[in-house]
Amino acid sequence: MIQVHQYEKWWIGLSIAVLAVISITVGVAGFMLGVQVPVPEALVNPNTVAQSGNFSNPGVRQLAPKKYEVYVRAEANPWKFRPDKIEIPVGSTVTFYVTSADVQHGFKLEGTNINVQVLPGQVSKMTATFNQPGTYDFVCTEYCGVGHQNMFGTLTVK
Ligand code: CUA
């Protein structure tokens, strides 16, 4: 019979306990609290996204009073967000759909927790409510070429 020292038994017990706590935490977060790895809202063809569908005519659409959706297409050469000027009334809840027609870009909107990668072929979706009037800048946060610093725009809440 192998002799296991008392301290060794405690360490084995502690290791199993830590493993159990982590497993339960991950299970509760994933299955009860709905914490999930972000997935793309939709897949699109970056080569044709500018020619057809919602991203061929990007901009603001009203869905209901104080409820809007905004389709944004990020592009390199010329480096630009389309649209780069967005206007919504104060108190609006806005869902953003952002995609890229070419390379990887980013989309960070000041004053909100919106800050996503914008990948060609994928649609990133985020929602925010704007209760304070003002002008909020959005910028590209991923280096995307020599015109990266020109990729910005403003969202005006009035
Ligand atoms: Cu687009 Cu940097």
Short mmCIF file of C-alpha atoms and ligand atoms in Angstrom, two decimals:
data_model
loop_
_atom_site.label_atom_id
_atom_site.label_comp_id
_atom_site.label_asym_id
_atom_site.label_seq_id
_atom_site.Cartn_x
_atom_site.Cartn_y
_atom_site.Cartn_z
CA MET A 1 0.00 0.00 0.00
CA ILE A 2 1.39 3.37 -1.04
CA GLN A 3 1.68 5.88 1.77
CA VAL A 4 0.37 9.33 0.78
CA HIS A 5 1.42 12.07 3.11
CA GLN A 6 -1.37 14.06 4.72
CA TYR A 7 -0.20 17.32 3.03
CA GLU A 8 -0.25 15.55 -0.35
CA LYS A 9 -3.87 14.53 0.27
CA TRP A 10 -4.78 18.11 1.09
CA TRP A 11 -3.17 19.34 -2.13
CA ILE A 12 -5.00 16.68 -4.16
CA GLY A 13 -8.26 17.69 -2.50
CA LEU A 14 -7.58 21.39 -3.10
CA SER A 15 -6.78 20.75 -6.80
CA ILE A 16 -10.05 18.87 -7.28
CA ALA A 17 -11.97 21.61 -5.45
CA VAL A 18 -10.46 24.38 -7.63
CA LEU A 19 -11.30 22.38 -10.77
CA ALA A 20 -14.88 21.90 -9.55
CA VAL A 21 -15.32 25.62 -8.76
CA ILE A 22 -14.00 26.65 -12.20
CA SER A 23 -16.22 24.12 -13.98
CA ILE A 24 -19.31 25.28 -12.09
CA THR A 25 -18.47 28.96 -12.77
CA VAL A 26 -18.06 28.35 -16.51
CA GLY A 27 -21.26 26.29 -16.59
CA VAL A 28 -23.31 28.93 -14.76
CA ALA A 29 -21.90 31.75 -16.92
CA GLY A 30 -22.47 29.92 -20.20
CA PHE A 31 -25.78 28.17 -19.62
CA MET A 32 -27.57 30.26 -16.97
CA LEU A 33 -26.24 33.81 -17.51
CA GLY A 34 -25.93 33.50 -21.29
CA VAL A 35 -22.27 34.57 -21.48
CA GLN A 36 -21.11 33.48 -24.93
CA VAL A 37 -18.16 34.00 -27.23
CA PRO A 38 -19.12 36.74 -29.75
CA VAL A 39 -20.18 35.37 -33.13
CA PRO A 40 -20.78 37.30 -36.35
CA GLU A 41 -24.37 38.44 -36.80
CA ALA A 42 -24.26 37.39 -40.43
CA LEU A 43 -21.85 36.42 -43.18
CA VAL A 44 -21.57 38.49 -46.36
CA ASN A 45 -19.41 38.44 -49.47
CA PRO A 46 -17.01 41.40 -49.13
CA ASN A 47 -16.58 41.51 -52.93
CA THR A 48 -20.27 42.18 -53.58
CA VAL A 49 -21.37 43.81 -50.31
CA ALA A 50 -21.14 47.29 -51.89
CA GLN A 51 -23.32 46.26 -54.84
CA SER A 52 -26.36 44.66 -53.24
CA GLY A 53 -28.23 44.36 -49.96
CA ASN A 54 -28.41 46.72 -46.99
CA PHE A 55 -24.71 47.58 -47.11
CA SER A 56 -24.93 48.82 -50.73
CA ASN A 57 -27.09 51.67 -49.43
CA PRO A 58 -25.64 52.23 -45.96
CA GLY A 59 -27.20 54.72 -43.59
CA VAL A 60 -29.85 55.27 -40.93
CA ARG A 61 -33.24 53.59 -41.07
CA GLN A 62 -36.07 54.23 -38.64
CA LEU A 63 -37.81 51.09 -37.38
CA ALA A 64 -40.19 52.67 -34.85
CA PRO A 65 -40.35 55.88 -32.82
CA LYS A 66 -36.92 56.27 -31.14
CA LYS A 67 -35.75 53.00 -32.64
CA TYR A 68 -33.22 53.02 -35.45
CA GLU A 69 -30.81 50.77 -37.27
CA VAL A 70 -27.64 51.96 -38.97
CA TYR A 71 -25.77 50.05 -41.64
CA VAL A 72 -22.12 51.07 -41.89
CA ARG A 73 -19.67 49.93 -44.56
CA ALA A 74 -15.97 50.39 -43.85
CA GLU A 75 -13.67 50.72 -46.84
CA ALA A 76 -10.02 51.25 -47.65
CA ASN A 77 -8.78 53.31 -50.61
CA PRO A 78 -10.38 55.74 -50.14
CA TRP A 79 -10.39 55.08 -46.39
CA LYS A 80 -13.89 55.90 -45.24
CA PHE A 81 -16.90 54.86 -43.23
CA ARG A 82 -20.12 55.06 -45.22
CA PRO A 83 -21.96 56.92 -43.82
CA ASP A 84 -19.54 59.12 -41.87
CA LYS A 85 -22.29 61.43 -40.58
CA ILE A 86 -25.13 59.91 -38.55
CA GLU A 87 -27.96 61.88 -36.95
CA ILE A 88 -30.55 60.56 -34.52
CA PRO A 89 -32.99 62.12 -32.04
CA VAL A 90 -32.17 62.10 -28.34
CA GLY A 91 -33.45 59.03 -26.47
CA SER A 92 -33.03 56.73 -29.48
CA THR A 93 -31.94 53.14 -29.33
CA VAL A 94 -29.71 52.39 -32.27
CA THR A 95 -28.55 49.02 -33.58
CA PHE A 96 -25.41 49.21 -35.68
CA TYR A 97 -24.52 46.67 -38.36
CA VAL A 98 -20.96 47.12 -39.55
CA THR A 99 -19.01 45.27 -42.19
CA SER A 100 -15.91 45.76 -44.31
CA ALA A 101 -15.67 45.65 -48.08
CA ASP A 102 -11.97 44.86 -48.09
CA VAL A 103 -9.54 44.57 -45.15
CA GLN A 104 -9.87 44.43 -41.39
CA HIS A 105 -11.11 47.67 -39.81
CA GLY A 106 -12.38 48.63 -36.37
CA PHE A 107 -15.38 50.60 -35.13
CA LYS A 108 -15.23 52.41 -31.82
CA LEU A 109 -17.96 54.83 -30.84
CA GLU A 110 -17.03 57.33 -28.17
CA GLY A 111 -19.31 57.52 -25.12
CA THR A 112 -20.63 53.96 -25.55
CA ASN A 113 -19.22 50.48 -25.02
CA ILE A 114 -19.24 49.91 -28.80
CA ASN A 115 -15.76 48.86 -29.88
CA VAL A 116 -15.54 45.99 -32.36
CA GLN A 117 -13.38 44.49 -35.02
CA VAL A 118 -14.85 44.87 -38.49
CA LEU A 119 -13.87 41.89 -40.58
CA PRO A 120 -14.45 41.39 -44.29
CA GLY A 121 -17.14 38.77 -44.75
CA GLN A 122 -18.67 39.25 -41.32
CA VAL A 123 -21.29 41.60 -39.90
CA SER A 124 -20.73 43.03 -36.42
CA LYS A 125 -23.90 44.05 -34.55
CA MET A 126 -24.08 46.30 -31.48
CA THR A 127 -26.85 48.29 -29.84
CA ALA A 128 -26.67 51.48 -27.77
CA THR A 129 -29.16 54.02 -26.39
CA PHE A 130 -28.37 57.73 -26.63
CA ASN A 131 -29.97 59.76 -23.84
CA GLN A 132 -27.50 62.67 -23.91
CA PRO A 133 -27.56 65.14 -26.80
CA GLY A 134 -24.16 65.80 -28.31
CA THR A 135 -21.68 64.74 -30.93
CA TYR A 136 -19.99 61.37 -30.60
CA ASP A 137 -16.98 60.51 -32.72
CA PHE A 138 -16.42 57.06 -34.16
CA VAL A 139 -13.03 55.91 -35.41
CA CYS A 140 -11.33 52.95 -37.02
CA THR A 141 -9.28 51.17 -34.36
CA GLU A 142 -7.40 48.65 -36.51
CA TYR A 143 -4.50 49.69 -38.69
CA CYS A 144 -5.87 49.21 -42.21
CA GLY A 145 -3.41 50.94 -44.52
CA VAL A 146 -1.92 54.34 -45.32
CA GLY A 147 -5.29 56.12 -44.97
CA HIS A 148 -6.20 54.56 -41.61
CA GLN A 149 -6.02 57.94 -39.83
CA ASN A 150 -8.71 59.30 -42.18
CA MET A 151 -11.31 56.78 -41.06
CA PHE A 152 -13.60 58.57 -38.66
CA GLY A 153 -17.08 60.01 -38.50
CA THR A 154 -19.59 61.58 -36.14
CA LEU A 155 -22.89 60.59 -34.67
CA THR A 156 -25.00 63.57 -33.65
CA VAL A 157 -27.74 63.18 -31.07
CA LYS A 158 -30.19 66.09 -30.98
CU1 CUA B 1 -9.94 51.25 -41.24
CU2 CUA B 1 -8.07 51.67 -39.84
#
